[in-house]
Coordinates of C-alpha atoms in Angstrom, one line a residue:
M15 CA 5.9 56.6 172.6
R16 CA 2.8 58.7 171.8
T17 CA 2.1 59.7 168.2
S18 CA 1.6 63.1 166.7
I19 CA 1.7 64.9 163.4
A20 CA 2.1 68.6 162.4
T21 CA -0.8 70.0 160.5
V22 CA 1.6 71.3 157.8
S23 CA 2.0 67.7 156.7
L24 CA -1.6 67.5 155.3
S25 CA -3.7 69.3 152.7
G26 CA -6.9 71.1 153.5
D27 CA -8.1 73.5 156.1
L28 CA -7.4 73.1 159.8
R29 CA -10.7 71.5 160.6
S30 CA -10.4 68.8 157.9
K31 CA -6.8 68.2 158.9
L32 CA -7.7 67.7 162.5
E33 CA -10.5 65.3 161.6
A34 CA -8.2 63.3 159.4
I35 CA -5.5 63.2 162.1
A36 CA -8.0 61.9 164.7
A37 CA -9.5 59.4 162.4
A38 CA -6.1 57.9 161.6
G39 CA -5.5 57.2 165.3
F40 CA -2.9 59.9 166.4
D41 CA -2.7 60.9 170.0
G42 CA -1.7 64.5 169.4
V43 CA -1.1 67.3 166.9
E44 CA 1.3 70.1 166.3
I45 CA -0.6 73.2 165.1
F46 CA 1.3 75.0 162.4
E47 CA 0.9 78.8 162.9
T48 CA -0.4 79.4 159.3
D49 CA -3.2 76.9 159.9
L50 CA -4.2 78.8 163.1
L51 CA -4.1 82.2 161.4
T52 CA -6.4 81.0 158.6
F53 CA -8.9 79.2 160.9
E54 CA -12.4 80.7 161.0
G55 CA -12.6 80.7 164.8
Q56 CA -10.3 81.6 167.7
A57 CA -7.6 79.7 169.5
R58 CA -10.0 78.5 172.2
D59 CA -12.2 77.1 169.4
V60 CA -9.3 75.0 168.1
R61 CA -8.7 73.8 171.6
R62 CA -12.3 72.7 172.0
L63 CA -12.3 71.0 168.6
C64 CA -9.2 69.0 169.5
E65 CA -10.7 68.0 172.8
D66 CA -13.8 66.8 171.0
L67 CA -11.6 64.8 168.6
G68 CA -9.5 63.3 171.4
L69 CA -6.3 65.1 170.3
E70 CA -3.8 66.7 172.6
I71 CA -2.2 69.9 171.2
V72 CA 1.5 69.2 171.5
T73 CA 2.7 72.6 170.5
L74 CA 2.1 75.7 168.3
Q75 CA 5.0 76.1 165.9
P76 CA 7.3 77.6 164.8
F77 CA 8.7 80.7 166.6
R78 CA 11.5 82.0 164.5
D79 CA 14.5 84.4 164.7
F80 CA 14.5 84.8 168.5
E81 CA 18.0 84.2 170.0
G82 CA 21.3 86.1 169.7
L83 CA 19.8 89.4 168.6
P84 CA 21.2 92.9 169.4
E85 CA 18.9 95.6 170.9
P86 CA 16.3 96.7 170.1
L87 CA 15.6 93.5 168.2
R88 CA 16.2 91.4 171.3
S89 CA 13.5 93.2 173.3
R90 CA 11.1 93.0 170.4
A91 CA 11.7 89.2 170.2
F92 CA 10.9 88.8 173.9
S93 CA 7.7 90.9 173.4
R94 CA 6.7 88.6 170.5
A95 CA 7.4 85.6 172.7
E96 CA 5.1 86.9 175.5
R97 CA 2.2 87.3 173.0
K98 CA 2.8 83.7 171.8
F99 CA 2.7 82.6 175.4
D100 CA -0.8 84.0 175.6
L101 CA -1.8 82.0 172.6
L102 CA -0.3 78.8 173.9
Q103 CA -2.3 79.1 177.1
E104 CA -5.4 79.7 175.1
L105 CA -4.7 76.6 173.1
G106 CA -4.1 74.6 176.2
T107 CA -0.5 73.5 175.4
D108 CA 2.7 74.1 177.3
L109 CA 5.5 73.7 174.7
F110 CA 6.9 76.8 173.2
F111 CA 8.8 75.8 170.0
V112 CA 11.8 77.9 169.1
C113 CA 13.8 77.3 165.8
S114 CA 17.4 78.4 165.6
N115 CA 17.8 81.9 164.2
V116 CA 18.4 82.4 160.5
S117 CA 18.3 86.2 160.6
P118 CA 21.4 88.1 159.3
H119 CA 21.0 90.3 162.4
S120 CA 21.7 87.3 164.7
L121 CA 25.1 87.8 166.5
G122 CA 25.6 84.2 167.5
G123 CA 27.9 83.0 170.3
L124 CA 26.9 80.0 172.5
E125 CA 26.9 82.0 175.8
R126 CA 24.8 84.8 174.3
I127 CA 22.2 82.3 172.9
A128 CA 22.2 80.3 176.2
E129 CA 21.5 83.5 178.2
D130 CA 18.6 84.4 175.9
L131 CA 17.1 80.9 176.3
Y132 CA 17.6 81.0 180.1
E133 CA 15.7 84.3 180.3
L134 CA 13.0 82.9 177.9
G135 CA 12.8 79.8 180.0
E136 CA 12.3 81.8 183.2
R137 CA 9.5 83.8 181.7
A138 CA 7.9 80.6 180.4
R139 CA 8.3 78.8 183.8
Q140 CA 6.4 81.6 185.5
R141 CA 3.4 80.8 183.2
G142 CA 3.6 77.0 183.5
L143 CA 5.2 76.7 180.0
R144 CA 8.4 75.0 178.6
V145 CA 10.8 76.1 175.9
G146 CA 12.0 73.6 173.3
Y147 CA 14.9 74.6 171.1
E148 CA 15.6 73.1 167.6
A149 CA 18.6 73.4 165.4
L150 CA 17.6 74.1 161.8
A151 CA 20.1 72.7 159.2
W152 CA 20.3 76.1 157.6
G153 CA 20.4 78.1 160.9
R154 CA 22.8 81.1 160.9
H155 CA 24.8 80.0 163.9
I156 CA 23.1 76.9 165.3
H157 CA 22.7 74.3 162.6
D158 CA 23.7 71.1 164.4
Y159 CA 21.7 69.3 167.1
R160 CA 24.9 68.9 169.1
D161 CA 25.3 72.7 169.3
A162 CA 21.7 73.1 170.2
W163 CA 22.1 70.6 173.0
E164 CA 25.2 72.5 174.2
V165 CA 23.2 75.7 174.3
V166 CA 20.4 74.0 176.3
R167 CA 23.0 72.5 178.6
R168 CA 24.6 75.9 179.2
A169 CA 21.2 77.5 179.7
N170 CA 20.8 75.0 182.6
H171 CA 17.1 75.9 183.1
P172 CA 14.4 73.4 184.2
A173 CA 12.0 74.8 181.6
V174 CA 14.4 74.7 178.6
G175 CA 14.9 71.6 176.6
L176 CA 15.9 70.2 173.2
I177 CA 13.7 69.5 170.1
L178 CA 15.1 67.0 167.7
D179 CA 14.2 66.6 164.0
T180 CA 15.6 63.7 162.0
F181 CA 15.7 65.6 158.8
H182 CA 18.0 68.3 160.2
I183 CA 20.2 65.5 161.5
F184 CA 20.4 63.2 158.5
C185 CA 20.5 65.8 155.7
K186 CA 23.9 66.7 157.2
N187 CA 24.9 63.1 158.0
L188 CA 25.5 63.9 161.7
E189 CA 26.6 61.2 164.0
L190 CA 24.3 59.9 166.8
S191 CA 26.8 59.2 169.6
T192 CA 26.0 62.6 171.2
L193 CA 22.3 61.9 171.1
R194 CA 22.8 58.7 173.2
R195 CA 24.2 60.8 176.0
I196 CA 21.4 63.4 176.2
P197 CA 19.1 62.8 179.2
G198 CA 15.6 61.8 178.0
E199 CA 13.9 64.4 180.2
K200 CA 15.8 67.2 178.5
I201 CA 14.3 66.2 175.1
Y202 CA 11.0 67.9 174.9
L203 CA 9.9 66.7 171.4
V204 CA 11.1 64.5 168.6
Q205 CA 10.0 65.2 165.1
V206 CA 10.6 62.5 162.5
A207 CA 10.8 62.7 158.7
D208 CA 12.3 60.5 156.0
A209 CA 13.5 61.7 152.6
P210 CA 14.9 60.3 149.4
A211 CA 18.6 60.6 148.8
L212 CA 19.0 63.8 146.8
E213 CA 21.9 66.1 145.9
M214 CA 20.5 69.5 146.7
G215 CA 20.6 72.2 149.4
A216 CA 19.0 71.4 152.7
L217 CA 16.3 74.1 152.6
P218 CA 14.7 73.1 149.2
W219 CA 15.2 69.4 150.1
S220 CA 13.3 70.0 153.3
R221 CA 10.6 72.2 152.0
H222 CA 9.6 69.9 149.1
F223 CA 10.8 66.3 149.5
R224 CA 10.4 65.2 153.0
N225 CA 8.2 62.1 153.4
F226 CA 7.1 59.6 156.1
P227 CA 9.3 57.1 157.7
G228 CA 9.7 54.1 155.5
Q229 CA 9.2 56.1 152.3
G230 CA 12.8 57.4 152.0
Q231 CA 16.4 56.4 152.6
F232 CA 17.3 58.0 156.0
P233 CA 18.7 55.5 158.6
L234 CA 15.8 56.1 161.0
R235 CA 16.1 52.8 162.8
Q236 CA 19.6 53.9 163.9
F237 CA 18.1 57.1 165.2
M238 CA 15.4 55.2 167.1
A239 CA 18.0 52.9 168.7
A240 CA 19.9 55.9 169.9
L241 CA 16.8 57.7 171.1
R242 CA 15.7 54.7 173.2
E243 CA 19.1 54.9 175.0
T244 CA 18.2 58.4 176.3
G245 CA 15.1 57.1 178.0
Y246 CA 12.9 59.5 176.1
G247 CA 9.2 58.7 176.4
G248 CA 7.4 61.7 174.9
Y249 CA 5.8 62.4 171.5
L250 CA 7.1 61.0 168.3
S251 CA 5.7 63.6 165.8
L252 CA 5.7 63.8 162.0
E253 CA 6.7 67.1 160.4
V254 CA 6.7 66.6 156.6
F255 CA 6.8 69.2 153.9
N256 CA 6.0 67.5 150.6
D257 CA 4.4 68.9 147.5
Q258 CA 2.6 65.7 146.7
F259 CA 1.1 65.4 150.2
R260 CA -0.2 69.0 149.9
T261 CA -2.4 67.9 147.0
A262 CA -3.4 64.4 148.3
P263 CA -6.6 63.8 150.4
P264 CA -5.8 64.5 154.0
K265 CA -7.4 61.3 155.4
E266 CA -5.2 59.0 153.2
T267 CA -2.1 61.0 154.0
A268 CA -2.8 61.0 157.7
L269 CA -3.4 57.2 157.7
D270 CA -0.1 56.7 155.9
G271 CA 1.6 58.9 158.5
Y272 CA 0.1 56.8 161.4
R273 CA 1.3 53.6 159.7
S274 CA 4.8 55.0 159.3
L275 CA 5.1 55.7 163.1
V276 CA 3.8 52.2 163.9
Y277 CA 6.5 50.9 161.5
L278 CA 9.2 53.1 163.0
Q279 CA 8.5 52.0 166.6
E280 CA 9.0 48.3 165.8
D281 CA 12.3 47.4 167.5
E282 CA 13.1 45.0 164.7
P283 CA 10.5 44.4 162.0
P284 CA 9.9 40.7 161.5
K285 CA 11.4 39.2 158.4
I286 CA 8.6 38.8 156.0
R287 CA 9.7 36.2 153.4
T288 CA 8.2 36.4 149.9
S289 CA 9.2 34.1 147.1
G290 CA 7.7 35.6 143.9
V291 CA 4.6 35.9 141.9
A292 CA 2.3 32.9 142.1
F293 CA -0.1 34.0 139.4
V294 CA -1.3 37.0 137.4
E295 CA -5.0 37.4 136.7
F296 CA -6.3 39.4 133.7
A297 CA -9.7 41.0 133.6
V298 CA -11.0 40.6 130.1
S299 CA -14.4 40.9 128.3
E300 CA -16.0 37.9 126.7
Q301 CA -15.3 39.4 123.3
M302 CA -11.6 40.1 124.0
A303 CA -10.9 36.8 125.8
P304 CA -10.1 34.9 122.5
V305 CA -8.0 37.8 121.3
L306 CA -5.9 37.8 124.5
G307 CA -5.7 34.0 124.3
D308 CA -4.2 34.2 120.8
F309 CA -1.7 36.8 122.0
L310 CA -0.7 34.5 124.9
K311 CA -0.4 31.5 122.5
G312 CA 2.1 33.6 120.5
L313 CA 4.1 34.1 123.6
G314 CA 4.2 30.3 124.2
F315 CA 1.5 30.0 126.8
R316 CA -1.1 27.2 126.6
K317 CA -4.5 26.9 128.1
T318 CA -4.0 24.2 130.8
G319 CA -7.2 24.4 132.8
Q320 CA -10.9 25.4 132.7
H321 CA -12.5 26.5 135.9
R322 CA -14.8 23.9 137.4
S323 CA -17.8 26.3 138.1
K324 CA -17.0 29.5 136.1
E325 CA -17.2 29.2 132.4
G326 CA -15.4 32.5 131.8
V327 CA -12.3 31.6 133.8
S328 CA -9.3 29.7 132.4
L329 CA -5.8 28.9 133.4
W330 CA -2.7 29.4 131.2
Q331 CA 0.8 28.3 131.9
Q332 CA 4.4 28.3 130.7
G333 CA 7.4 27.4 132.9
Q334 CA 6.6 28.6 136.4
I335 CA 4.3 31.3 135.1
H336 CA 0.5 31.0 135.8
L337 CA -2.0 33.3 134.2
I338 CA -5.7 33.4 134.8
L339 CA -8.1 34.9 132.2
N340 CA -11.3 36.0 133.9
A341 CA -14.3 37.0 131.8
E342 CA -16.9 35.8 134.3
A343 CA -20.0 38.0 134.4
G344 CA -20.7 39.7 137.7
S345 CA -17.2 39.1 139.0
F346 CA -14.7 41.6 140.5
A347 CA -12.7 41.1 137.3
Q348 CA -15.6 42.3 135.1
A349 CA -16.1 45.4 137.2
Y350 CA -12.3 46.1 136.8
N351 CA -12.5 45.4 133.1
Q352 CA -15.2 48.0 132.6
L353 CA -13.0 50.7 134.1
H354 CA -9.6 49.6 132.9
G355 CA -10.2 47.5 129.8
T356 CA -8.2 44.3 129.2
S357 CA -5.8 44.5 132.1
V358 CA -4.2 42.8 135.1
C359 CA -6.8 43.0 137.9
A360 CA -5.0 40.8 140.4
V361 CA -1.7 39.2 141.3
G362 CA -1.0 36.3 143.7
L363 CA 2.2 36.7 145.8
E364 CA 3.9 33.8 147.6
V365 CA 4.5 34.4 151.3
A366 CA 6.2 32.0 153.7
D367 CA 3.9 32.8 156.7
L368 CA 0.4 33.9 155.7
P369 CA -1.0 34.5 159.2
A370 CA 1.9 36.8 160.0
V371 CA 1.4 38.8 156.9
L372 CA -2.3 39.1 157.6
R373 CA -1.6 40.3 161.1
R374 CA 0.7 42.9 159.8
A375 CA -2.0 44.0 157.3
Q376 CA -4.4 44.4 160.2
T377 CA -1.8 46.3 162.3
Y378 CA -1.2 48.7 159.4
K379 CA -4.9 49.1 158.6
A380 CA -4.6 47.7 155.1
S381 CA -7.9 47.0 153.2
L382 CA -8.6 43.3 153.2
F383 CA -10.7 41.7 150.4
L384 CA -12.5 38.5 150.8
G385 CA -14.6 37.8 147.7
P386 CA -17.4 35.3 147.4
T387 CA -16.2 31.7 147.1
G388 CA -18.2 29.3 145.0
P389 CA -17.9 25.5 145.0
N390 CA -14.5 24.1 144.0
E391 CA -12.6 27.3 144.8
H392 CA -9.7 28.1 147.1
Q393 CA -10.4 30.9 149.6
I394 CA -7.4 33.1 149.1
P395 CA -7.2 36.4 151.1
A396 CA -6.3 39.5 149.2
L397 CA -5.3 43.1 150.0
R398 CA -6.4 46.1 148.0
G399 CA -3.4 47.3 145.9
P400 CA -2.6 50.2 143.7
E401 CA -5.4 51.5 141.5
G402 CA -7.8 48.9 142.9
I403 CA -5.8 45.8 141.9
L404 CA -6.1 42.8 144.3
I405 CA -3.0 41.4 145.8
Y406 CA -3.7 37.7 146.8
L407 CA -1.5 36.2 149.4
L408 CA -0.8 32.4 149.6
E409 CA 1.8 30.1 151.0
P410 CA 3.5 28.3 148.1
P411 CA 2.1 24.8 147.7
A412 CA 4.3 21.8 147.5
D413 CA 2.7 20.9 144.1
Y414 CA 1.2 23.7 142.1
R415 CA -0.6 21.2 139.8
Q416 CA -2.4 19.8 142.7
F417 CA -3.2 23.3 143.9
W418 CA -4.7 24.3 140.6
S419 CA -6.7 21.1 140.3
V420 CA -9.0 22.2 143.1
D421 CA -10.3 25.1 141.0
F422 CA -9.7 23.9 137.5
V423 CA -10.1 20.9 135.3
L424 CA -6.6 20.5 134.1
E425 CA -5.5 19.3 130.7
E426 CA -2.6 16.8 130.2
G427 CA 0.6 16.7 128.3
L428 CA 0.9 20.2 126.8
P429 CA 4.5 21.1 126.0
L430 CA 6.1 24.4 126.8
Q431 CA 6.9 26.5 123.8
A432 CA 8.9 29.7 124.0
G433 CA 11.2 29.3 127.0
L434 CA 9.6 31.8 129.3
E435 CA 10.2 30.7 132.9
R436 CA 9.1 33.2 135.6
V437 CA 7.6 36.6 136.2
D438 CA 10.6 38.8 136.5
H439 CA 8.8 41.9 137.5
L440 CA 5.5 43.9 137.2
A441 CA 5.4 47.6 136.4
Q442 CA 2.5 49.6 137.9
V443 CA 1.5 53.1 137.0
M444 CA -0.2 55.3 139.6
P445 CA -0.7 59.0 140.4
T446 CA 2.3 60.8 141.7
T447 CA 0.7 61.5 145.0
Q448 CA 0.3 57.7 145.6
V449 CA 3.8 56.5 145.1
P450 CA 5.1 57.2 148.6
S451 CA 1.9 55.5 150.0
W452 CA 2.5 52.3 148.1
V453 CA 6.2 52.2 148.9
L454 CA 5.2 52.3 152.5
F455 CA 2.6 49.6 152.0
Y456 CA 5.0 47.2 150.3
R457 CA 7.7 47.9 152.9
T458 CA 5.6 47.6 156.1
I459 CA 3.4 44.6 155.1
L460 CA 5.5 42.6 152.7
G461 CA 9.0 43.6 153.9
L462 CA 10.1 44.9 150.5
E463 CA 12.9 47.5 150.2
A464 CA 12.7 50.5 147.9
S465 CA 15.3 51.7 145.4
N466 CA 16.2 55.4 144.8
L467 CA 13.7 57.3 142.6
L468 CA 14.8 57.6 139.0
D469 CA 13.9 60.2 136.4
I470 CA 13.3 58.6 133.0
P471 CA 13.1 60.9 129.9
D472 CA 9.9 60.6 127.8
P473 CA 9.5 62.6 124.6
A474 CA 6.6 64.4 126.4
G475 CA 8.2 64.9 129.8
L476 CA 9.7 62.8 132.7
I477 CA 8.6 59.6 134.2
Q478 CA 9.6 58.9 137.8
S479 CA 10.3 55.2 138.6
Q480 CA 11.0 53.4 141.8
A481 CA 11.4 49.7 142.4
V482 CA 10.5 47.6 145.5
E483 CA 12.1 44.2 145.9
N484 CA 12.5 41.4 148.4
A485 CA 16.0 40.3 149.6
D486 CA 16.7 37.7 146.9
R487 CA 14.9 39.7 144.2
S488 CA 12.5 36.9 143.5
L489 CA 9.8 39.5 143.8
R490 CA 10.3 42.8 142.0
L491 CA 7.7 45.5 141.5
V492 CA 8.3 48.8 139.7
L493 CA 6.2 51.9 140.5
N494 CA 5.9 54.5 137.8
T495 CA 4.3 57.9 137.7
S496 CA 4.5 61.1 135.7
Q497 CA 3.2 64.7 136.0
G498 CA 3.7 65.3 132.3
G499 CA 0.3 65.1 130.6
G500 CA 1.6 63.5 127.4
T501 CA 4.0 60.9 128.7
L502 CA 3.4 57.2 128.2
A503 CA 2.7 56.7 131.9
S504 CA 0.3 59.7 132.0
R505 CA -1.6 58.5 129.0
F506 CA -2.0 55.1 130.5
L507 CA -3.2 56.7 133.8
S508 CA -5.7 59.0 132.1
E509 CA -7.0 56.5 129.5
S510 CA -6.8 53.2 131.4
H511 CA -6.9 54.5 134.9
G512 CA -3.5 53.1 135.9
G513 CA -2.6 49.7 137.2
V514 CA -0.1 47.2 135.7
Q515 CA 1.3 48.6 132.4
H516 CA 3.8 45.9 131.7
I517 CA 4.8 42.4 132.7
A518 CA 8.4 41.2 132.4
F519 CA 9.0 37.4 131.9
S520 CA 12.4 35.9 132.3
T521 CA 14.1 33.4 130.0
R522 CA 17.5 31.7 130.1
D523 CA 18.0 32.2 126.3
I524 CA 16.5 35.4 125.0
F525 CA 17.7 34.8 121.5
T526 CA 15.9 31.4 121.1
T527 CA 12.8 32.7 122.9
L528 CA 12.5 35.7 120.6
E529 CA 13.0 33.5 117.5
N530 CA 10.1 31.4 118.8
L531 CA 8.0 34.5 119.3
L532 CA 8.7 35.8 115.9
A533 CA 7.9 32.4 114.3
A534 CA 4.6 32.6 116.2
G535 CA 3.8 36.0 114.7
V536 CA 4.4 38.1 117.8
R537 CA 5.3 41.7 116.8
L538 CA 8.3 43.0 118.7
L539 CA 8.9 46.7 119.4
P540 CA 11.2 48.0 116.7
I541 CA 14.4 49.7 118.0
P542 CA 16.1 52.4 115.8
P543 CA 19.4 51.5 114.2
N544 CA 21.1 54.5 115.9
Y545 CA 20.8 52.7 119.2
Y546 CA 23.0 49.8 118.1
D547 CA 25.6 52.1 116.6
D548 CA 25.8 53.8 120.0
L549 CA 25.9 50.4 121.7
E550 CA 28.9 49.4 119.7
A551 CA 30.7 52.6 120.7
R552 CA 29.9 52.2 124.4
Y553 CA 30.7 48.6 125.0
G554 CA 32.7 47.4 122.0
L555 CA 30.5 44.3 121.7
D556 CA 31.4 41.4 119.4
P557 CA 30.1 42.3 115.9
E558 CA 28.2 39.0 115.6
L559 CA 26.5 39.6 119.0
L560 CA 25.6 43.1 118.0
Q561 CA 24.1 41.9 114.8
R562 CA 21.9 39.4 116.7
L563 CA 20.8 42.1 119.0
R564 CA 19.9 44.4 116.1
R565 CA 18.0 41.7 114.2
L566 CA 15.9 40.7 117.2
N567 CA 15.4 44.3 118.6
I568 CA 17.1 43.4 121.8
L569 CA 18.2 46.2 124.2
Y570 CA 21.4 45.7 126.2
D571 CA 23.1 46.9 129.4
Q572 CA 26.0 46.1 131.6
S573 CA 26.8 46.5 135.2
P574 CA 29.8 45.4 137.4
E575 CA 27.7 42.3 138.2
G576 CA 26.8 41.2 134.7
E577 CA 24.8 41.7 131.6
F578 CA 21.1 42.4 130.8
F579 CA 19.3 41.6 127.6
H580 CA 15.6 42.7 127.1
A581 CA 13.1 43.2 124.4
Y582 CA 9.5 44.2 124.2
T583 CA 6.3 43.2 122.4
Q584 CA 4.2 45.9 120.8
T585 CA 1.3 47.1 123.0
F586 CA -1.7 44.8 123.3
D587 CA -4.8 46.7 122.3
D588 CA -3.1 50.0 123.2
L589 CA -3.2 48.9 126.9
F590 CA -0.3 46.8 128.2
F591 CA 2.9 45.2 126.8
I592 CA 5.3 42.4 127.6
E593 CA 9.0 42.5 128.3
I594 CA 11.3 39.5 127.8
V595 CA 14.4 39.6 129.9
E596 CA 17.6 37.5 130.3
R597 CA 19.7 38.4 133.3
R598 CA 23.3 37.2 133.5
G599 CA 24.2 38.3 137.1
Y600 CA 22.6 41.7 136.4
N601 CA 20.2 43.1 139.1
D602 CA 18.8 46.3 137.7
Y603 CA 16.1 47.1 135.1
G604 CA 18.0 48.6 132.2
A605 CA 16.9 52.1 133.0
V606 CA 19.5 53.5 130.6
N607 CA 17.4 51.9 127.8
A608 CA 14.0 53.2 128.9
P609 CA 14.1 56.4 126.9
V610 CA 14.8 54.4 123.8
R611 CA 11.9 52.0 124.5
I612 CA 9.5 54.8 125.4
A613 CA 10.4 56.8 122.3
A614 CA 9.9 53.7 120.1
Q615 CA 6.5 53.1 121.7
S616 CA 5.5 56.7 121.3
R617 CA 6.3 56.6 117.6
L618 CA 4.0 53.6 117.2
I619 CA 1.2 55.4 119.0
R620 CA 1.6 58.4 116.7
S621 CA 1.6 56.2 113.6

């Protein structure tokens, strides 16, 4: 199917929108009427601009409050339509887009509406135009695509067809069996939008929270399967109303839109298998490298390797966790450090089929990074990730020690100390406008699935949090953002320019691990006593267990699947912090405890 997007989906003026749409690779564009009215030229100038950019104008939309009106409103509606016909012809498009009536003056009745559409279709046919009819979810009489199809069927005119919009279908949980029986030639346009699962009215949900396919929770693959059965072969067009998109650069948003349609048209996306985090790389200055090293020693990490050709690069290990400290002058890490301070500049992810992932990255126009490779170095491809972080991709080696020995001179016989075993998850902070984009990135290229968006209270506002995970949860990433200027996430974004704010390491015995950390001088985040009083009331925990939790500043949560224990270090150099987690069948992130943790961190910052 050919691809299109409505100009209302992007920020900017009409010219910049059209240029962004063409650059992204779309075949066509829906011109939103407001964009045309505010354009500095005339309709024929828009037509010429689209022709120069290689874009077909699919339609001008919307035309509202037309059908089912009493006189004299009915005659006025037809007069309005005739004037719009003139405009369509000047634009060089043939599809007249009619939304179902929301006016209180509309009288309704399927036969009455069908008669109006027949007459409109006859007038359109005489001018070489077609009429497409769409059911708005909040339409006064027609608010279901099945009723809209019945009206089109009764109109029985060769120039009258149906327009479908996935938002209007799925916001009302409508079934798709009727869609499968609609002849493809009677479907004139298909608009697609995804959305998060929200409990609110259809109109505000539509006007503010639509997003691109792959960024929400609608079952769009089911819709596409039903649509294919109709034989439809026309445009697949994005119509997205989203407050974040309206403030984001149009070229980035348009490119995400194009990627989403590529993703949506895959019959069955290939199973991309990932198996966790291979390594985490820190960008650190020469002065801060020893300080970070001491911090890691307290956590039980030991330096196990020195790079063979780069004096400023070292390898640290514990369990299956591999950390790289990069203080090498002139490197990507040093450039990252100058902007972000001591921070995670890269992560390595394990993928089962590296060539397949790289092909998907190319298909979805991801930015590939291939840095300079010196002697005794692996050449590991990377993708640009959130806030400039590098995401290295590698197939897990049979023997990691042998793998690291290529780049590093390894030391022998160093014991593990604190009981940390794996990277449980990484939490990234980014601008609000970028969260949907990176959800789409992780879903389309790495096959991760997204959770619902959570609102987490912060003393200075709200933090929005969304997780992306692989099927067995061996790879978990948390995407955090906030529009409140004083929240913990916002401060990290403004002062450190975003990126990875915290790393969670897993252990099988959090009590022993934390005892080891305390003995090594690690400062844990102090949790207020009131939390444990409430914990006792909520869960009725054994008094001895509760006392151990209190003494070690451990937070606790339960789910039907199991229990979750987690604790936090204090922030390293006011930049990032470490979370220690023990999961006993529990699959979430302890979001119920996040306000307690954030408030405790905020108190330390103030003090």
